[in-house]
mmCIF file of C-alpha atoms and ligand atoms in Angstrom:
data_model
loop_
_atom_site.group_PDB
_atom_site.id
_atom_site.type_symbol
_atom_site.label_atom_id
_atom_site.label_comp_id
_atom_site.label_asym_id
_atom_site.label_seq_id
_atom_site.Cartn_x
_atom_site.Cartn_y
_atom_site.Cartn_z
ATOM 1 C CA UNK A 1 16.257 -7.076 17.056
ATOM 2 C CA UNK A 2 14.694 -3.717 16.008
ATOM 3 C CA UNK A 3 12.035 -3.941 13.418
ATOM 4 C CA UNK A 4 11.935 -0.518 12.003
ATOM 5 C CA UNK A 5 8.703 0.161 10.090
ATOM 6 C CA UNK A 6 8.686 4.008 10.479
ATOM 7 C CA UNK A 7 9.307 4.542 6.851
ATOM 8 C CA UNK A 8 10.931 2.975 3.622
ATOM 9 C CA UNK A 9 13.520 5.852 3.863
ATOM 10 C CA UNK A 10 15.375 4.166 6.870
ATOM 11 C CA UNK A 11 17.158 1.512 4.709
ATOM 12 C CA UNK A 12 20.962 1.110 4.826
ATOM 13 C CA UNK A 13 22.827 0.784 1.474
ATOM 14 C CA UNK A 14 23.545 -2.910 0.637
ATOM 15 C CA UNK A 15 27.109 -4.157 0.035
ATOM 16 C CA UNK A 16 26.421 -4.248 -3.631
ATOM 17 C CA UNK A 17 25.213 -0.776 -3.823
ATOM 18 C CA UNK A 18 28.168 0.409 -1.716
ATOM 19 C CA UNK A 19 30.469 -1.282 -4.107
ATOM 20 C CA UNK A 20 28.880 0.317 -7.012
ATOM 21 C CA UNK A 21 29.264 3.754 -5.394
ATOM 22 C CA UNK A 22 32.931 2.987 -4.499
ATOM 23 C CA UNK A 23 33.555 2.298 -8.187
ATOM 24 C CA UNK A 24 31.790 5.167 -9.654
ATOM 25 C CA UNK A 25 33.510 7.455 -12.145
ATOM 26 C CA UNK A 26 32.817 11.003 -11.240
ATOM 27 C CA UNK A 27 33.196 14.506 -12.454
ATOM 28 C CA UNK A 28 31.740 17.976 -11.650
ATOM 29 C CA UNK A 29 28.039 17.781 -12.365
ATOM 30 C CA UNK A 30 27.510 21.547 -12.270
ATOM 31 C CA UNK A 31 29.527 21.495 -15.601
ATOM 32 C CA UNK A 32 27.288 18.446 -16.533
ATOM 33 C CA UNK A 33 30.582 16.516 -16.638
ATOM 34 C CA UNK A 34 29.842 13.691 -14.237
ATOM 35 C CA UNK A 35 29.626 10.632 -16.426
ATOM 36 C CA UNK A 36 27.668 8.495 -13.821
ATOM 37 C CA UNK A 37 25.066 11.197 -13.369
ATOM 38 C CA UNK A 38 24.714 11.506 -17.224
ATOM 39 C CA UNK A 39 24.326 7.788 -17.457
ATOM 40 C CA UNK A 40 21.560 7.652 -14.755
ATOM 41 C CA UNK A 41 19.650 10.518 -16.427
ATOM 42 C CA UNK A 42 19.822 8.996 -19.687
ATOM 43 C CA UNK A 43 18.938 5.583 -18.429
ATOM 44 C CA UNK A 44 15.768 6.686 -16.553
ATOM 45 C CA UNK A 45 14.631 9.042 -19.284
ATOM 46 C CA UNK A 46 14.753 6.196 -21.742
ATOM 47 C CA UNK A 47 13.000 3.890 -19.415
ATOM 48 C CA UNK A 48 10.007 6.212 -19.136
ATOM 49 C CA UNK A 49 10.215 7.369 -22.852
ATOM 50 C CA UNK A 50 11.006 10.982 -21.897
ATOM 51 C CA UNK A 51 13.453 13.180 -23.552
ATOM 52 C CA UNK A 52 15.545 14.124 -20.537
ATOM 53 C CA UNK A 53 15.853 13.705 -16.693
ATOM 54 C CA UNK A 54 17.613 15.721 -13.949
ATOM 55 C CA UNK A 55 19.093 14.411 -10.640
ATOM 56 C CA UNK A 56 17.941 16.178 -7.560
ATOM 57 C CA UNK A 57 19.017 15.908 -3.908
ATOM 58 C CA UNK A 58 15.540 15.298 -2.750
ATOM 59 C CA UNK A 59 11.966 14.565 -4.027
ATOM 60 C CA UNK A 60 10.804 17.826 -2.449
ATOM 61 C CA UNK A 61 13.230 19.758 -4.537
ATOM 62 C CA UNK A 62 12.360 17.842 -7.614
ATOM 63 C CA UNK A 63 8.516 18.564 -7.091
ATOM 64 C CA UNK A 64 9.122 22.176 -6.214
ATOM 65 C CA UNK A 65 11.231 22.663 -9.378
ATOM 66 C CA UNK A 66 8.366 21.055 -11.377
ATOM 67 C CA UNK A 67 5.793 23.471 -9.864
ATOM 68 C CA UNK A 68 7.974 26.341 -10.557
ATOM 69 C CA UNK A 69 8.706 25.397 -14.244
ATOM 70 C CA UNK A 70 4.983 24.880 -14.990
ATOM 71 C CA UNK A 71 3.662 27.996 -13.388
ATOM 72 C CA UNK A 72 3.986 31.754 -12.977
ATOM 73 C CA UNK A 73 3.489 33.849 -9.668
ATOM 74 C CA UNK A 74 -0.172 33.965 -9.078
ATOM 75 C CA UNK A 75 -1.100 30.780 -10.715
ATOM 76 C CA UNK A 76 -3.106 28.024 -9.096
ATOM 77 C CA UNK A 77 -2.133 24.327 -8.708
ATOM 78 C CA UNK A 78 -4.869 21.707 -8.267
ATOM 79 C CA UNK A 79 -4.128 18.621 -6.063
ATOM 80 C CA UNK A 80 -5.598 16.387 -3.440
ATOM 81 C CA UNK A 81 -6.199 17.604 0.079
ATOM 82 C CA UNK A 82 -3.621 14.886 1.187
ATOM 83 C CA UNK A 83 -1.025 15.653 -1.374
ATOM 84 C CA UNK A 84 2.669 15.694 -0.275
ATOM 85 C CA UNK A 85 3.224 18.864 -2.520
ATOM 86 C CA UNK A 86 0.577 20.682 -0.513
ATOM 87 C CA UNK A 87 1.086 19.287 3.051
ATOM 88 C CA UNK A 88 4.651 18.240 3.549
ATOM 89 C CA UNK A 89 6.849 20.540 1.496
ATOM 90 C CA UNK A 90 6.847 23.392 3.962
ATOM 91 C CA UNK A 91 4.375 25.520 1.854
ATOM 92 C CA UNK A 92 6.947 25.448 -0.922
ATOM 93 C CA UNK A 93 4.397 26.052 -3.761
ATOM 94 C CA UNK A 94 3.449 29.394 -2.164
ATOM 95 C CA UNK A 95 6.966 30.264 -1.029
ATOM 96 C CA UNK A 96 9.006 29.321 -4.162
ATOM 97 C CA UNK A 97 6.515 29.884 -6.850
ATOM 98 C CA UNK A 98 3.810 32.203 -5.517
ATOM 99 C CA UNK A 99 1.203 29.468 -6.455
ATOM 100 C CA UNK A 100 -2.117 28.855 -4.574
ATOM 101 C CA UNK A 101 -3.460 25.471 -4.177
ATOM 102 C CA UNK A 102 -7.048 24.300 -5.008
ATOM 103 C CA UNK A 103 -7.719 21.063 -3.066
ATOM 104 C CA UNK A 104 -9.791 18.169 -4.074
ATOM 105 C CA UNK A 105 -11.582 16.126 -1.412
ATOM 106 C CA UNK A 106 -10.441 12.776 -2.886
ATOM 107 C CA UNK A 107 -10.405 9.214 -1.896
ATOM 108 C CA UNK A 108 -7.255 7.957 -0.154
ATOM 109 C CA UNK A 109 -5.364 10.743 -1.961
ATOM 110 C CA UNK A 110 -6.791 10.037 -5.479
ATOM 111 C CA UNK A 111 -9.578 11.861 -7.472
ATOM 112 C CA UNK A 112 -11.489 11.878 -10.677
ATOM 113 C CA UNK A 113 -11.344 13.840 -13.939
ATOM 114 C CA UNK A 114 -14.719 15.324 -13.089
ATOM 115 C CA UNK A 115 -13.380 16.631 -9.810
ATOM 116 C CA UNK A 116 -10.467 18.337 -11.699
ATOM 117 C CA UNK A 117 -12.911 19.833 -14.192
ATOM 118 C CA UNK A 118 -15.009 21.424 -11.391
ATOM 119 C CA UNK A 119 -12.046 23.284 -9.849
ATOM 120 C CA UNK A 120 -10.791 24.835 -13.158
ATOM 121 C CA UNK A 121 -11.364 28.597 -13.196
ATOM 122 C CA UNK A 122 -12.954 30.450 -16.106
ATOM 123 C CA UNK A 123 -10.687 32.882 -18.091
ATOM 124 C CA UNK A 124 -11.906 35.913 -16.094
ATOM 125 C CA UNK A 125 -9.676 38.520 -14.393
ATOM 126 C CA UNK A 126 -11.481 37.893 -11.024
ATOM 127 C CA UNK A 127 -10.127 34.311 -10.734
ATOM 128 C CA UNK A 128 -6.784 32.832 -10.002
ATOM 129 C CA UNK A 129 -5.308 31.193 -13.251
ATOM 130 C CA UNK A 130 -5.570 27.371 -13.047
ATOM 131 C CA UNK A 131 -2.382 26.152 -14.566
ATOM 132 C CA UNK A 132 -1.211 22.771 -13.042
ATOM 133 C CA UNK A 133 -2.557 19.489 -11.828
ATOM 134 C CA UNK A 134 -0.518 17.277 -9.519
ATOM 135 C CA UNK A 135 -1.168 13.637 -8.675
ATOM 136 C CA UNK A 136 0.665 11.410 -6.352
ATOM 137 C CA UNK A 137 1.387 7.696 -7.040
ATOM 138 C CA UNK A 138 1.487 5.734 -4.912
ATOM 139 C CA UNK A 139 -0.332 7.995 -2.382
ATOM 140 C CA UNK A 140 1.705 8.424 0.800
ATOM 141 C CA UNK A 141 -1.123 9.559 3.289
ATOM 142 C CA UNK A 142 -3.460 7.349 1.254
ATOM 143 C CA UNK A 143 -1.549 4.250 2.486
ATOM 144 C CA UNK A 144 0.394 3.421 -0.697
ATOM 145 C CA UNK A 145 -2.749 3.281 -2.896
ATOM 146 C CA UNK A 146 -2.248 3.101 -6.620
ATOM 147 C CA UNK A 147 -4.094 5.186 -9.250
ATOM 148 C CA UNK A 148 -6.143 3.728 -12.030
ATOM 149 C CA UNK A 149 -4.402 4.402 -15.232
ATOM 150 C CA UNK A 150 -7.692 4.976 -17.243
ATOM 151 C CA UNK A 151 -8.668 7.660 -14.694
ATOM 152 C CA UNK A 152 -5.228 9.328 -15.172
ATOM 153 C CA UNK A 153 -5.786 9.321 -19.040
ATOM 154 C CA UNK A 154 -9.107 11.157 -18.361
ATOM 155 C CA UNK A 155 -7.408 13.686 -16.288
ATOM 156 C CA UNK A 156 -4.758 14.215 -18.993
ATOM 157 C CA UNK A 157 -7.617 14.810 -21.476
ATOM 158 C CA UNK A 158 -8.972 17.645 -19.143
ATOM 159 C CA UNK A 159 -5.410 19.100 -18.844
ATOM 160 C CA UNK A 160 -4.991 19.156 -22.639
ATOM 161 C CA UNK A 161 -8.419 20.709 -23.210
ATOM 162 C CA UNK A 162 -7.792 23.340 -20.460
ATOM 163 C CA UNK A 163 -3.967 23.991 -21.236
ATOM 164 C CA UNK A 164 -2.916 22.739 -17.747
ATOM 165 C CA UNK A 165 0.341 21.150 -17.166
ATOM 166 C CA UNK A 166 0.257 17.679 -15.613
ATOM 167 C CA UNK A 167 2.828 16.540 -12.919
ATOM 168 C CA UNK A 168 3.168 13.238 -11.105
ATOM 169 C CA UNK A 169 4.789 13.205 -7.709
ATOM 170 C CA UNK A 170 6.036 9.626 -8.223
ATOM 171 C CA UNK A 171 8.098 9.251 -5.007
ATOM 172 C CA UNK A 172 6.933 5.569 -4.911
ATOM 173 C CA UNK A 173 5.898 5.320 -8.583
ATOM 174 C CA UNK A 174 7.973 2.031 -8.883
ATOM 175 C CA UNK A 175 5.792 0.441 -6.159
ATOM 176 C CA UNK A 176 2.797 1.189 -8.251
ATOM 177 C CA UNK A 177 4.420 -0.149 -11.489
ATOM 178 C CA UNK A 178 5.281 -3.478 -9.744
ATOM 179 C CA UNK A 179 1.973 -3.777 -7.943
ATOM 180 C CA UNK A 180 -0.138 -3.182 -11.014
ATOM 181 C CA UNK A 181 2.251 -4.709 -13.603
ATOM 182 C CA UNK A 182 2.358 -1.573 -15.676
ATOM 183 C CA UNK A 183 5.093 -0.148 -17.926
ATOM 184 C CA UNK A 184 6.992 3.137 -17.123
ATOM 185 C CA UNK A 185 6.354 4.423 -20.545
ATOM 186 C CA UNK A 186 2.591 4.349 -20.007
ATOM 187 C CA UNK A 187 3.151 7.033 -17.462
ATOM 188 C CA UNK A 188 5.959 8.747 -19.376
ATOM 189 C CA UNK A 189 3.518 9.579 -22.219
ATOM 190 C CA UNK A 190 0.797 11.005 -19.904
ATOM 191 C CA UNK A 191 2.756 13.370 -17.840
ATOM 192 C CA UNK A 192 4.647 16.610 -18.642
ATOM 193 C CA UNK A 193 6.875 15.928 -15.727
ATOM 194 C CA UNK A 194 7.362 13.046 -13.196
ATOM 195 C CA UNK A 195 9.489 13.085 -9.927
ATOM 196 C CA UNK A 196 10.800 9.702 -8.571
ATOM 197 C CA UNK A 197 12.687 9.122 -5.327
ATOM 198 C CA UNK A 198 15.459 6.591 -5.158
ATOM 199 C CA UNK A 199 15.723 7.086 -1.243
ATOM 200 C CA UNK A 200 12.411 5.293 -0.581
ATOM 201 C CA UNK A 201 11.565 1.805 -1.549
ATOM 202 C CA UNK A 202 14.638 1.622 -4.025
ATOM 203 C CA UNK A 203 16.951 1.702 -0.975
ATOM 204 C CA UNK A 204 19.430 4.544 -1.882
ATOM 205 C CA UNK A 205 20.893 6.927 0.733
ATOM 206 C CA UNK A 206 19.949 10.081 -1.255
ATOM 207 C CA UNK A 207 18.448 11.120 -4.516
ATOM 208 C CA UNK A 208 15.481 11.764 -6.807
ATOM 209 C CA UNK A 209 15.083 12.558 -10.383
ATOM 210 C CA UNK A 210 12.767 14.925 -12.455
ATOM 211 C CA UNK A 211 11.719 13.575 -15.946
ATOM 212 C CA UNK A 212 10.445 15.705 -18.787
ATOM 213 C CA UNK A 213 10.924 17.160 -22.177
ATOM 214 C CA UNK A 214 14.370 18.752 -23.021
ATOM 215 C CA UNK A 215 12.907 22.122 -22.705
ATOM 216 C CA UNK A 216 11.272 21.358 -19.309
ATOM 217 C CA UNK A 217 14.494 19.876 -18.006
ATOM 218 C CA UNK A 218 16.558 22.832 -19.324
ATOM 219 C CA UNK A 219 14.291 25.121 -17.199
ATOM 220 C CA UNK A 220 14.620 22.622 -14.200
ATOM 221 C CA UNK A 221 18.456 22.935 -14.312
ATOM 222 C CA UNK A 222 18.177 26.639 -13.889
ATOM 223 C CA UNK A 223 15.645 26.278 -11.071
ATOM 224 C CA UNK A 224 17.779 23.587 -9.308
ATOM 225 C CA UNK A 225 20.693 26.093 -9.417
ATOM 226 C CA UNK A 226 18.308 28.779 -7.973
ATOM 227 C CA UNK A 227 17.267 26.492 -5.063
ATOM 228 C CA UNK A 228 20.953 25.704 -4.287
ATOM 229 C CA UNK A 229 20.688 22.157 -5.541
ATOM 230 C CA UNK A 230 23.741 22.165 -7.919
ATOM 231 C CA UNK A 231 26.018 19.292 -6.853
ATOM 232 C CA UNK A 232 29.580 18.337 -7.743
ATOM 233 C CA UNK A 233 31.058 14.868 -7.803
ATOM 234 C CA UNK A 234 27.575 13.414 -7.304
ATOM 235 C CA UNK A 235 28.221 10.184 -9.417
ATOM 236 C CA UNK A 236 28.780 8.336 -6.163
ATOM 237 C CA UNK A 237 25.091 8.855 -5.406
ATOM 238 C CA UNK A 238 23.982 8.423 -9.126
ATOM 239 C CA UNK A 239 25.779 4.924 -8.975
ATOM 240 C CA UNK A 240 23.684 3.919 -6.138
ATOM 241 C CA UNK A 241 20.573 4.918 -8.088
ATOM 242 C CA UNK A 242 21.738 3.007 -11.168
ATOM 243 C CA UNK A 243 22.395 0.059 -8.939
ATOM 244 C CA UNK A 244 18.872 0.448 -7.497
ATOM 245 C CA UNK A 245 17.157 0.581 -10.911
ATOM 246 C CA UNK A 246 19.110 -2.677 -11.914
ATOM 247 C CA UNK A 247 18.517 -4.665 -8.654
ATOM 248 C CA UNK A 248 15.898 -3.273 -6.363
ATOM 249 C CA UNK A 249 12.750 -2.835 -8.455
ATOM 250 C CA UNK A 250 11.441 -6.348 -8.947
ATOM 251 C CA UNK A 251 12.036 -7.111 -5.228
ATOM 252 C CA UNK A 252 9.489 -4.441 -4.275
ATOM 253 C CA UNK A 253 6.958 -7.264 -4.732
ATOM 254 C CA UNK A 254 8.498 -8.769 -1.457
ATOM 255 C CA UNK A 255 7.574 -5.572 0.566
ATOM 256 C CA UNK A 256 4.113 -5.721 -0.867
ATOM 257 C CA UNK A 257 3.621 -9.361 0.061
ATOM 258 C CA UNK A 258 4.927 -8.685 3.623
ATOM 259 C CA UNK A 259 2.613 -5.657 3.922
ATOM 260 C CA UNK A 260 -0.401 -7.855 2.799
ATOM 261 C CA UNK A 261 0.484 -10.596 5.253
ATOM 262 C CA UNK A 262 0.750 -8.254 8.154
ATOM 263 C CA UNK A 263 -2.495 -6.322 7.154
ATOM 264 C CA UNK A 264 -4.413 -9.723 7.351
ATOM 265 C CA UNK A 265 -2.770 -10.417 10.893
ATOM 266 C CA UNK A 266 -3.953 -6.985 11.951
ATOM 267 C CA UNK A 267 -7.426 -7.436 10.554
ATOM 268 C CA UNK A 268 -7.881 -10.660 12.598
ATOM 269 C CA UNK A 269 -6.704 -8.870 15.848
ATOM 270 C CA UNK A 270 -9.484 -7.965 18.433
ATOM 271 C CA UNK A 271 -7.782 -4.681 19.220
ATOM 272 C CA UNK A 272 -7.869 -3.396 15.689
ATOM 273 C CA UNK A 273 -10.923 -1.296 14.360
ATOM 274 C CA UNK A 274 -10.055 -0.844 10.661
ATOM 275 C CA UNK A 275 -7.261 -1.769 8.292
ATOM 276 C CA UNK A 276 -7.016 0.087 4.962
ATOM 277 C CA UNK A 277 -6.379 -1.983 1.851
ATOM 278 C CA UNK A 278 -2.603 -2.672 1.634
ATOM 279 C CA UNK A 279 -2.020 -2.269 -2.113
ATOM 280 C CA UNK A 280 1.701 -1.763 -1.886
ATOM 281 C CA UNK A 281 4.306 -1.521 0.946
ATOM 282 C CA UNK A 282 2.243 0.710 3.404
ATOM 283 C CA UNK A 283 -0.219 -0.463 5.953
ATOM 284 C CA UNK A 284 -2.503 2.098 7.537
ATOM 285 C CA UNK A 285 -4.749 0.968 10.406
ATOM 286 C CA UNK A 286 -6.706 2.135 13.439
ATOM 287 C CA UNK A 287 -7.060 0.574 16.892
ATOM 288 C CA UNK A 288 -10.287 0.265 18.760
ATOM 289 C CA UNK A 289 -11.499 3.535 20.220
ATOM 290 C CA UNK A 290 -10.795 2.430 23.786
ATOM 291 C CA UNK A 291 -7.105 2.041 23.099
ATOM 292 C CA UNK A 292 -4.855 5.095 23.105
ATOM 293 C CA UNK A 293 -2.746 5.297 19.859
ATOM 294 C CA UNK A 294 0.192 6.737 21.539
ATOM 295 C CA UNK A 295 0.273 3.907 24.188
ATOM 296 C CA UNK A 296 -0.099 1.430 21.337
ATOM 297 C CA UNK A 297 2.951 2.841 19.508
ATOM 298 C CA UNK A 298 4.971 2.761 22.846
ATOM 299 C CA UNK A 299 3.880 -0.787 23.549
ATOM 300 C CA UNK A 300 5.081 -2.005 20.198
ATOM 301 C CA UNK A 301 8.296 0.006 20.707
ATOM 302 C CA UNK A 302 9.007 -1.848 23.948
ATOM 303 C CA UNK A 303 8.751 -4.992 21.878
ATOM 304 C CA UNK A 304 11.321 -3.677 19.320
ATOM 305 C CA UNK A 305 8.784 -2.747 16.721
ATOM 306 C CA UNK A 306 8.773 0.848 15.453
ATOM 307 C CA UNK A 307 5.739 2.267 13.760
ATOM 308 C CA UNK A 308 4.399 5.778 13.115
ATOM 309 C CA UNK A 309 1.466 7.462 14.724
ATOM 310 C CA UNK A 310 -0.156 9.813 12.284
ATOM 311 C CA UNK A 311 -2.616 11.469 14.664
ATOM 312 C CA UNK A 312 -6.322 10.876 15.147
ATOM 313 C CA UNK A 313 -5.898 7.356 15.759
ATOM 314 C CA UNK A 314 -4.197 6.574 12.397
ATOM 315 C CA UNK A 315 -1.194 4.276 12.519
ATOM 316 C CA UNK A 316 1.332 3.297 9.868
ATOM 317 C CA UNK A 317 3.793 0.610 9.034
ATOM 318 C CA UNK A 318 5.987 0.804 6.007
ATOM 319 C CA UNK A 319 7.745 -2.305 4.520
ATOM 320 C CA UNK A 320 11.106 -2.079 2.861
ATOM 321 C CA UNK A 321 14.376 -3.676 1.821
ATOM 322 C CA UNK A 322 15.752 -4.099 5.357
ATOM 323 C CA UNK A 323 12.682 -6.003 6.630
ATOM 324 C CA UNK A 324 13.753 -9.645 6.570
ATOM 325 C CA UNK A 325 11.385 -12.792 6.434
ATOM 326 C CA UNK A 326 12.549 -13.497 9.953
ATOM 327 C CA UNK A 327 11.526 -10.023 11.151
ATOM 328 C CA UNK A 328 8.026 -10.550 9.512
ATOM 329 C CA UNK A 329 7.737 -13.818 11.439
ATOM 330 C CA UNK A 330 8.743 -12.001 14.655
ATOM 331 C CA UNK A 331 6.408 -9.160 13.896
ATOM 332 C CA UNK A 332 3.442 -11.614 13.368
ATOM 333 C CA UNK A 333 4.078 -13.278 16.728
ATOM 334 C CA UNK A 334 4.305 -9.922 18.430
ATOM 335 C CA UNK A 335 1.024 -8.758 17.065
ATOM 336 C CA UNK A 336 -0.730 -12.049 17.773
ATOM 337 C CA UNK A 337 0.496 -12.095 21.480
ATOM 338 C CA UNK A 338 -0.233 -8.406 22.052
ATOM 339 C CA UNK A 339 -2.207 -7.807 25.222
ATOM 340 C CA UNK A 340 -3.909 -4.423 25.692
HETATM 341 C C1 PLP B 401 9.125 11.250 0.384
HETATM 342 C C2 PLP B 401 8.199 11.948 -0.514
HETATM 343 C C3 PLP B 401 8.505 12.921 -1.309
HETATM 344 C C4 PLP B 401 9.882 13.611 -1.387
HETATM 345 O O1 PLP B 401 10.322 13.656 -0.045
HETATM 346 P P1 PLP B 401 11.881 14.060 0.172
HETATM 347 O O2 PLP B 401 12.110 13.665 1.710
HETATM 348 O O3 PLP B 401 12.122 15.425 -0.097
HETATM 349 O O4 PLP B 401 12.758 13.140 -0.662
HETATM 350 C C5 PLP B 401 7.571 13.524 -2.204
HETATM 351 N N1 PLP B 401 6.330 12.980 -2.266
HETATM 352 C C6 PLP B 401 5.995 11.976 -1.594
HETATM 353 C C7 PLP B 401 4.600 11.333 -1.905
HETATM 354 C C8 PLP B 401 6.896 11.315 -0.706
HETATM 355 O O5 PLP B 401 6.497 10.338 -0.018
#
């Protein structure tokens, strides 16, 4: 048995999802003529109370399109130092949009309205033009941490007062909604644009969406074309996303429960130095200084457990749809019996 905790992107489509894909009605989406894509876009826009949505091949492309539609070359984006849009999108903000990034030294990938305020430049020709604030929910490098909705409302206020656009990288937003028992519309009304991944906890093979106003999504359509992201009979993948919205949201609570359980096992282990709070499906932890993290990853691998080493002693497990109860039992036994 292999227990693959490398990421929630490793899931295989379920039989139900494959059946939904097989039965999808499709058309040429470049002509906006794929009925299943149109259904998906309408369904998720309605769910979040936004005017429109656009299907993208990846979360990176959805984020990059958002950055481009909110900015002009030479503008500045404000985000956390751990943000995916800054660290893990190949420098796309600079390459695609000519945008520089002002980084906030946040807490587990999250920051305050005050920290945003401090980074906004005055209207003076010497300074780069502050134009966009990006937040990430849940935070990836921050171990699946969830934002406080009240802090987001304060940041929104700062954005309105300073004419800044507000984008959420919501790759795992549904994990946050389930964990905090919040409603999609509470987020829809705060943000100009939100990106969401179907290929993470929701268990789809591919796909993300960008949500926004009609005007924003019209711009995003042009940018998606520019990025080479126009797709044809893509309803097969939109059908998987619709299936996930209908069947895979509430079950995220199972992943969260598994993560909490294993975080407690790690905390009680003599070889562990620190475990970050496991708010959703990600567990980040550190072994004792005497233990080499690469050796630790390999030792677990030899027992059929795959985890990620993130460097500097930081280790990560991600729980998802393909992790069964039986696997969590086995994992608990492996961790408890581990000799180092
Ligand atoms: C996965 C992820 C994305 C998008 O990644 P793709 O691999 O391009 O789909 C964006 N932001 C965060 C926080 C992510 O975890």
